[in-house]
Short mmCIF file of C-alpha atoms and ligand atoms in Angstrom, two decimals:
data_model
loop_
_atom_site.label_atom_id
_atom_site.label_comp_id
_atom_site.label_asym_id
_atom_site.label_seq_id
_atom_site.Cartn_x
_atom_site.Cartn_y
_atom_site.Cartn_z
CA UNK A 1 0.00 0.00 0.00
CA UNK A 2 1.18 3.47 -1.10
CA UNK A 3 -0.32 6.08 1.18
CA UNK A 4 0.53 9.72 1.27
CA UNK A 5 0.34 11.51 5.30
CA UNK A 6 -0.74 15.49 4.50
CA UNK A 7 0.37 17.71 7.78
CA UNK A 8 3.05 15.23 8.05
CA UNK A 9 5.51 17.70 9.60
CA UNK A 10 3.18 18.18 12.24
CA UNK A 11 3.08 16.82 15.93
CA UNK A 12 0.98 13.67 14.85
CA UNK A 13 3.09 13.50 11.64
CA UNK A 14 6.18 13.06 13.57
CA UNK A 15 4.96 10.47 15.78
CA UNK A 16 3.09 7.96 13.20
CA UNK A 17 6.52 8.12 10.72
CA UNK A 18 8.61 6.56 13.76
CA UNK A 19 5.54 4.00 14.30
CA UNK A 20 4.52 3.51 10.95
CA UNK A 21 8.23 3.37 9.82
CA UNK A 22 8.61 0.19 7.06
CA UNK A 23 5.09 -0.36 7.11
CA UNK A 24 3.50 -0.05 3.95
CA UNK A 25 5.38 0.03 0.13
CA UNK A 26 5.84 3.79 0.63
CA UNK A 27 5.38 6.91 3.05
CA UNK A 28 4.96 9.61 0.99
CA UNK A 29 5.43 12.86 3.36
CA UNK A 30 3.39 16.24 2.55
CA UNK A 31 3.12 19.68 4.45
CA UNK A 32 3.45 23.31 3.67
CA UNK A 33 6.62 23.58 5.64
CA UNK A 34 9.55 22.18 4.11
CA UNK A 35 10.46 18.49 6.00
CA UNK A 36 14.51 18.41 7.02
CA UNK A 37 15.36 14.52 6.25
CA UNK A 38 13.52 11.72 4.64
CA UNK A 39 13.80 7.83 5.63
CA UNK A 40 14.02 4.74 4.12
CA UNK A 41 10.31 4.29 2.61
CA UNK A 42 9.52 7.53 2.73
CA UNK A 43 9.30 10.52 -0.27
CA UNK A 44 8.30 14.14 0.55
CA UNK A 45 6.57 16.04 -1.35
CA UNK A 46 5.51 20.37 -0.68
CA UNK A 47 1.69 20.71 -0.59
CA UNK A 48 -0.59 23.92 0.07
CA UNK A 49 -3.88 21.67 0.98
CA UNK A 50 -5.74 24.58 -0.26
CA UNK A 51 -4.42 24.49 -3.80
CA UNK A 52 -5.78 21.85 -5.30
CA UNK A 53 -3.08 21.73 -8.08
CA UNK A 54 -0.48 21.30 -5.22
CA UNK A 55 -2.92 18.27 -3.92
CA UNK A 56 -3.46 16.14 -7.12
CA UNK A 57 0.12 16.36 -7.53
CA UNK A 58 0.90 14.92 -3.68
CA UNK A 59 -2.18 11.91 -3.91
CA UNK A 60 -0.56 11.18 -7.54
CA UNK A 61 -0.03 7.35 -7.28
CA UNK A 62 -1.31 6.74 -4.10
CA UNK A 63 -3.70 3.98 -2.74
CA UNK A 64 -4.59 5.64 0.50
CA UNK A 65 -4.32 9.45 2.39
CA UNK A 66 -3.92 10.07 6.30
CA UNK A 67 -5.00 13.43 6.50
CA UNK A 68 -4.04 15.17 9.23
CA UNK A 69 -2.72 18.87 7.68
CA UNK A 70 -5.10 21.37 9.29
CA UNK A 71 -5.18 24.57 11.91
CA UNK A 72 -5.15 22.54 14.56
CA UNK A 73 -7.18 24.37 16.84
CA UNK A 74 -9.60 27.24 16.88
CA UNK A 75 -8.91 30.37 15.07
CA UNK A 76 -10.12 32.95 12.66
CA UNK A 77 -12.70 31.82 9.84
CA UNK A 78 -10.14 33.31 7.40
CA UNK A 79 -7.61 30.65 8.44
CA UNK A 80 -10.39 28.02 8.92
CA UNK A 81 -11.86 28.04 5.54
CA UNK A 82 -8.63 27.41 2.87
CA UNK A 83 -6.61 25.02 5.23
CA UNK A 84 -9.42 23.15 6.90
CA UNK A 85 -12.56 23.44 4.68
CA UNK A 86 -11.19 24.01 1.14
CA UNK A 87 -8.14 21.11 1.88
CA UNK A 88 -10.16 18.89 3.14
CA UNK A 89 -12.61 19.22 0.08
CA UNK A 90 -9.21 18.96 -2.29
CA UNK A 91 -7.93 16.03 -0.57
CA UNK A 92 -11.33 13.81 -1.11
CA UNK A 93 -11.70 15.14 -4.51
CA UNK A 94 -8.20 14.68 -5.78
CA UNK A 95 -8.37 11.07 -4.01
CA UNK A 96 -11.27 10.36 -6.11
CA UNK A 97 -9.72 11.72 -9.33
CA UNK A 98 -6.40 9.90 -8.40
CA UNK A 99 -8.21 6.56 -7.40
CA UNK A 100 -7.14 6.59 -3.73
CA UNK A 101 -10.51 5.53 -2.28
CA UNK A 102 -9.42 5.13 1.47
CA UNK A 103 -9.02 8.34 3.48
CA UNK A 104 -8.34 8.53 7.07
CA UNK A 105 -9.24 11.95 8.38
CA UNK A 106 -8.11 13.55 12.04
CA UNK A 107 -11.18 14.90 13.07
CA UNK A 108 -11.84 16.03 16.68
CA UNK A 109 -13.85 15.97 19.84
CA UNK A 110 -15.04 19.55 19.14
CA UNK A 111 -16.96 18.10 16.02
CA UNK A 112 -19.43 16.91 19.22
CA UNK A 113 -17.77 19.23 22.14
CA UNK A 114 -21.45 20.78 22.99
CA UNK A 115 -22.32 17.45 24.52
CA UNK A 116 -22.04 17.30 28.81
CA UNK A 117 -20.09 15.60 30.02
CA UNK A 118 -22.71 13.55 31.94
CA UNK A 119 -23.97 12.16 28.52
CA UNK A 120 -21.95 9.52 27.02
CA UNK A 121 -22.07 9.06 22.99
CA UNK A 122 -21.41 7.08 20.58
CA UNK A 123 -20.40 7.29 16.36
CA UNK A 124 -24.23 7.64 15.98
CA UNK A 125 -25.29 10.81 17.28
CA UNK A 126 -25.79 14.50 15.44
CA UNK A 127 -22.82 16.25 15.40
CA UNK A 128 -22.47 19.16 18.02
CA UNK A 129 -19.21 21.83 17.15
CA UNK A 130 -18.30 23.78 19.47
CA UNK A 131 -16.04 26.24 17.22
CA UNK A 132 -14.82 27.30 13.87
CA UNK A 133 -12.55 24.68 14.36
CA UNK A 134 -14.99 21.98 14.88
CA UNK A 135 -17.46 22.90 12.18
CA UNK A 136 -14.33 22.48 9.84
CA UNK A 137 -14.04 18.64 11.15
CA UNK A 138 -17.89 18.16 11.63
CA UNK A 139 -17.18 19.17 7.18
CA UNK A 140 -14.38 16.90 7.06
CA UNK A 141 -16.90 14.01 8.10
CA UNK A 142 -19.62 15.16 6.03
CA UNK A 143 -17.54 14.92 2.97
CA UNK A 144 -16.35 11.65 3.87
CA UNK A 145 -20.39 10.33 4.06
CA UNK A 146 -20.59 11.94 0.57
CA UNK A 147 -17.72 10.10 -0.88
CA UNK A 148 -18.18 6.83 0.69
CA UNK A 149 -21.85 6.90 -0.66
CA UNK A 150 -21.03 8.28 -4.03
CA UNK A 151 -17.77 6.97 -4.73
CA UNK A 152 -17.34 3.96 -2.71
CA UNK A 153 -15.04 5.40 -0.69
CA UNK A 154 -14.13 3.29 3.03
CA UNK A 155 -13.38 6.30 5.18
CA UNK A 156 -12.36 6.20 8.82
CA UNK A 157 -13.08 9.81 10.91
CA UNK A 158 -11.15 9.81 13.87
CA UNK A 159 -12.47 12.11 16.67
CA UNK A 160 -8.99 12.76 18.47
CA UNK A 161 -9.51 13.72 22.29
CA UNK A 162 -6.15 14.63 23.61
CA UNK A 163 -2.83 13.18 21.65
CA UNK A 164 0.03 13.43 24.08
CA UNK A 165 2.93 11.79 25.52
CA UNK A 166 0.89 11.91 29.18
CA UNK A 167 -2.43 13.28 29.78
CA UNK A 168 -1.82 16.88 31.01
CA UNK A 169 -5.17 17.15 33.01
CA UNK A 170 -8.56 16.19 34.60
CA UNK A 171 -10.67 16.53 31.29
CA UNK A 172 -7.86 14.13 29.84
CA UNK A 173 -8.48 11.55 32.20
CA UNK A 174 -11.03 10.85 29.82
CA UNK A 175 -9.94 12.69 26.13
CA UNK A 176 -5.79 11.15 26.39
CA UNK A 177 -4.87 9.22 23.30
CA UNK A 178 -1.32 7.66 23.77
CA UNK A 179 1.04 7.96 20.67
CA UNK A 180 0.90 4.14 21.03
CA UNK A 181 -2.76 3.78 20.50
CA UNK A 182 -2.76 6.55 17.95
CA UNK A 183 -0.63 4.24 15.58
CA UNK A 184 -2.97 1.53 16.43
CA UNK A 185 -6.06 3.34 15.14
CA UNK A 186 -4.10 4.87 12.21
CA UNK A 187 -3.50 1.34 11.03
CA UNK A 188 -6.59 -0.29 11.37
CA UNK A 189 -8.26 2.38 9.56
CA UNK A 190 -5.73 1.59 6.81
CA UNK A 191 -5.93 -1.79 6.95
CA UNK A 192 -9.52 -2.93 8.17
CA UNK A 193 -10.91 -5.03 4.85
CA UNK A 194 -13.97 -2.27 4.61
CA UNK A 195 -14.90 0.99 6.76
CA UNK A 196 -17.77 2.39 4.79
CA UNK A 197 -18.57 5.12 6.59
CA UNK A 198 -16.68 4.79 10.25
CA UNK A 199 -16.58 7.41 12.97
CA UNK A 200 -14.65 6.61 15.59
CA UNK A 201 -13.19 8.03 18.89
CA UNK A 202 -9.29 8.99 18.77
CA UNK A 203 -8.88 7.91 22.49
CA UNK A 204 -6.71 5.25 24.36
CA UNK A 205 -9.07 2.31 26.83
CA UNK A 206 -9.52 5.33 29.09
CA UNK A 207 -12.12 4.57 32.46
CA UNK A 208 -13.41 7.97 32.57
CA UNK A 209 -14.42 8.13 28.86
CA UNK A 210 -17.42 10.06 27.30
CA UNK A 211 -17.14 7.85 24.52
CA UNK A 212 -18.37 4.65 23.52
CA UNK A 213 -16.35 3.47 21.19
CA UNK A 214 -17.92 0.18 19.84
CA UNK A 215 -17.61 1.12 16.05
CA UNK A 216 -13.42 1.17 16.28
CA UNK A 217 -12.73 -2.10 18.26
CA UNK A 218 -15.27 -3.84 15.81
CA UNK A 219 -13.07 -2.46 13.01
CA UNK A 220 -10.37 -4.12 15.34
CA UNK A 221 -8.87 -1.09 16.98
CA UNK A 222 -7.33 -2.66 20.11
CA UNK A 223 -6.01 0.29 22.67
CA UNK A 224 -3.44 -0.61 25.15
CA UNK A 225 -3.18 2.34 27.23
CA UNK A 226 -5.05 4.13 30.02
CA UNK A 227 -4.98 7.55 31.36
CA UNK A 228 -6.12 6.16 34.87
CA UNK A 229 -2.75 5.63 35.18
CA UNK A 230 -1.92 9.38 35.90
CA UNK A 231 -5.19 10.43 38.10
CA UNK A 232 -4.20 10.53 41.14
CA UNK A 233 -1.17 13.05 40.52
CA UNK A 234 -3.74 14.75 38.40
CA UNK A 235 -6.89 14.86 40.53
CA UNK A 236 -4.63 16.52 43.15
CA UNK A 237 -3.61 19.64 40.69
CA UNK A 238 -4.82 22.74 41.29
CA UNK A 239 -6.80 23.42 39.59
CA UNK A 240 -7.54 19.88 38.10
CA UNK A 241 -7.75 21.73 34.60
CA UNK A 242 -8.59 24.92 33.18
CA UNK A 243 -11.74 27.00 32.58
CA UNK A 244 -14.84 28.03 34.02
CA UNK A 245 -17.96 25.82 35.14
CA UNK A 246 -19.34 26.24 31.12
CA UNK A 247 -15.91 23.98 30.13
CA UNK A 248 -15.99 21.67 33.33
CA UNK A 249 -19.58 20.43 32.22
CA UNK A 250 -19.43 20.57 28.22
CA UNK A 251 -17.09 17.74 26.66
CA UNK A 252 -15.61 20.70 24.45
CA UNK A 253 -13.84 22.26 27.32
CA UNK A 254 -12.63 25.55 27.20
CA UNK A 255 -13.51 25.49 23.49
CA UNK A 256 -17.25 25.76 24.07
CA UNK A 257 -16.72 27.98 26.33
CA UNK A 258 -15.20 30.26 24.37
CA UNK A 259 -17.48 33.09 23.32
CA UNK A 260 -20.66 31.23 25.42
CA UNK A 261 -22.80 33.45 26.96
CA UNK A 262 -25.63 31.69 28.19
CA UNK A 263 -26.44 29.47 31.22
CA UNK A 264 -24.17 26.09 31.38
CA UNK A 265 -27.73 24.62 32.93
CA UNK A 266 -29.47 25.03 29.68
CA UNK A 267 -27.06 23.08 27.46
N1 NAD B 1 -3.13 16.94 18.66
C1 NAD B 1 -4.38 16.67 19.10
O1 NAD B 1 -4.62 16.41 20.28
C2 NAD B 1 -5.52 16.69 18.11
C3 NAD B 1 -6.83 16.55 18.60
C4 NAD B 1 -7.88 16.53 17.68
C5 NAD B 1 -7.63 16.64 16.33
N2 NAD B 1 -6.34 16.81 15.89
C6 NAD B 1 -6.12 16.95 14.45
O2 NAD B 1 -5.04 16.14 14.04
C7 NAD B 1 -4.33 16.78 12.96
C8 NAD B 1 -2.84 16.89 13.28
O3 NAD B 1 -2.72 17.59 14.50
P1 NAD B 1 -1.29 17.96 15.12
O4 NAD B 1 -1.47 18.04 16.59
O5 NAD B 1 -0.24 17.10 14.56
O6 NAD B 1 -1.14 19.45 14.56
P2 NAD B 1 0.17 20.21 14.03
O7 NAD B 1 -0.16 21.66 13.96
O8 NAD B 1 1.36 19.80 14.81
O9 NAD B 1 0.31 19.65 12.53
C9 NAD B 1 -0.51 20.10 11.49
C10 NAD B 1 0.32 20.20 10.24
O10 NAD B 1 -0.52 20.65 9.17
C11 NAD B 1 0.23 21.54 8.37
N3 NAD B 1 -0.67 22.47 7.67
C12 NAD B 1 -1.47 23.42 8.24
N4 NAD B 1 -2.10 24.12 7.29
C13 NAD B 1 -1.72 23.59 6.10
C14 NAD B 1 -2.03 23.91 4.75
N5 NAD B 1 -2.87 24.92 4.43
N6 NAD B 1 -1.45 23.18 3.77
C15 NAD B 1 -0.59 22.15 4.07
N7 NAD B 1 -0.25 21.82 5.33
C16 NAD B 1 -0.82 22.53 6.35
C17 NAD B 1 1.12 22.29 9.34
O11 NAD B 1 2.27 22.85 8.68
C18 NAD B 1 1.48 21.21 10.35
O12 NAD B 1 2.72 20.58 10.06
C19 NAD B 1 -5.02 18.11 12.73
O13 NAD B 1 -5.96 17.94 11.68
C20 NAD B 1 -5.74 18.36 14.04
O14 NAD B 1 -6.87 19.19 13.85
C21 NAD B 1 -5.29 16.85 16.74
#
């Protein structure tokens, strides 16, 4: 399998080229920043997601896209719409033209981050963004429904909580995805025999979770990491983690709570 990893430069980038390392037939590399080295199995190749000439020429030859090149967190609607919006829109249609029919999209908790805390959901539920941001990955699954019912596409929408070495707080007690378990989705959304339509939740076997995550470990997704591990060191922080009462009760966080006004009781 030849499969091309946009935003590969990135934090997530980094970590899935050391996992992913000898993997597949090739690794082809693409990001707007230039990339300092290449390794064995792996090509680079400069990409502005937004123009779509720049795309078709980075899927070129490939069987299947990780697509993880974004703004990686909430910003202005002028950076939202070409990187997030308009990419993600050039990566599924130059797939198509190209013949790459398997996309694996980073997508995010704030596609649903309006949902308490107190609610746990699942792959079936209406989407809920809680940003500029979000709307851009609640798109980014959208256009994945539209390709895998038009085109036949298998397409595997991972709703990342919190990718980091160690979860850094309370909220990630139950959002943590270890780099570990993020190569272990990453995979099985490559390699699964057929996805259809699959939207799963980016987040290690965590107790505290908000997220039942039935669709991915039918697909085979098999997490082997915890963040219970860390909670009593992080239970005892203070504060536990950052924001108001709106962020401690919405799944979002802070990011719903950003620009709220209203009432945290009526959500
Ligand atoms: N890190 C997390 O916890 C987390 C959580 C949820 C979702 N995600 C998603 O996972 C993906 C990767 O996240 P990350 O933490 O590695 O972010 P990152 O910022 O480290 O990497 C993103 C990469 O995308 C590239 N990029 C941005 N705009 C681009 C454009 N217009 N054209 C080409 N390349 C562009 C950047 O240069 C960067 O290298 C993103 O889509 C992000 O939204 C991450």
């Amino acid at each position: 399998m030849r499969v091309l990893m946009t935003g590969a430069a990135g934090h997530i980038g980094g970590v899935l080229r050391d996992k992913l390392a000898g993997r597949y037939d090739l690794l082809r590399l693409s990001d707007v920043v230039d990339m300092p080295s290449t390794g064995p199995g792996e090509e680079f190749v400069k990409a502005e997601l937004s123009d779509m000439a720049d795309v078709r020429t980075a899927i070129e030859g490939m069987d299947a896209v990780v697509h993880l090149g974004a703004i990686p967190s909430e910003d202005s609607w002028e950076k939202i719409l070409p990187a997030n919006i308009v990419g993600t829109y050039n990566v599924f249609e130059a797939a198509r033209e190209a013949g790459a029919r398997r996309i694996v999209f980073a997508s995010s908790n704030h596609a649903i981050g309006f949902y308490r805390r107190d609610h746990t959901i699942d792959d079936q539920v209406p989407q809920r963004p809680d940003t500029r941001y979000g709307l851009s990955k609640a798109f980014g699954e959208d256009i994945g429904s539209l390709y895998v019912d038009k085109h036949g596409f298998d397409v595997m929408a991972m709703r990342i909580g919190s990718f980091q070495p160690e979860p850094q707080d309370a909220r990630q007690l139950s959002t943590w995805l270890s780099y570990g378990d993020m190569a272990r989705l990453v995979t099985t959304g490559l390699e699964a025999p057929s996805l259809g339509m699959a939207i799963v939740y980016g987040i290690s076997r965590n107790t505290r979770s908000w997220w039942d995550n039935r669709r991915a470990f039918e697909l085979g997704y098999d997490p082997q990491d915890n963040a219970e591990d860390f909670a009593d060191r992080l239970l005892a922080a203070d504060p536990p983690e950052p924001g108001g009462r709106v962020a401690h009760t919405l799944q979002g966080g802070i990011f719903p709570e950003m620009e709220y006004g209203g009432d945290p009781d009526r959500l």
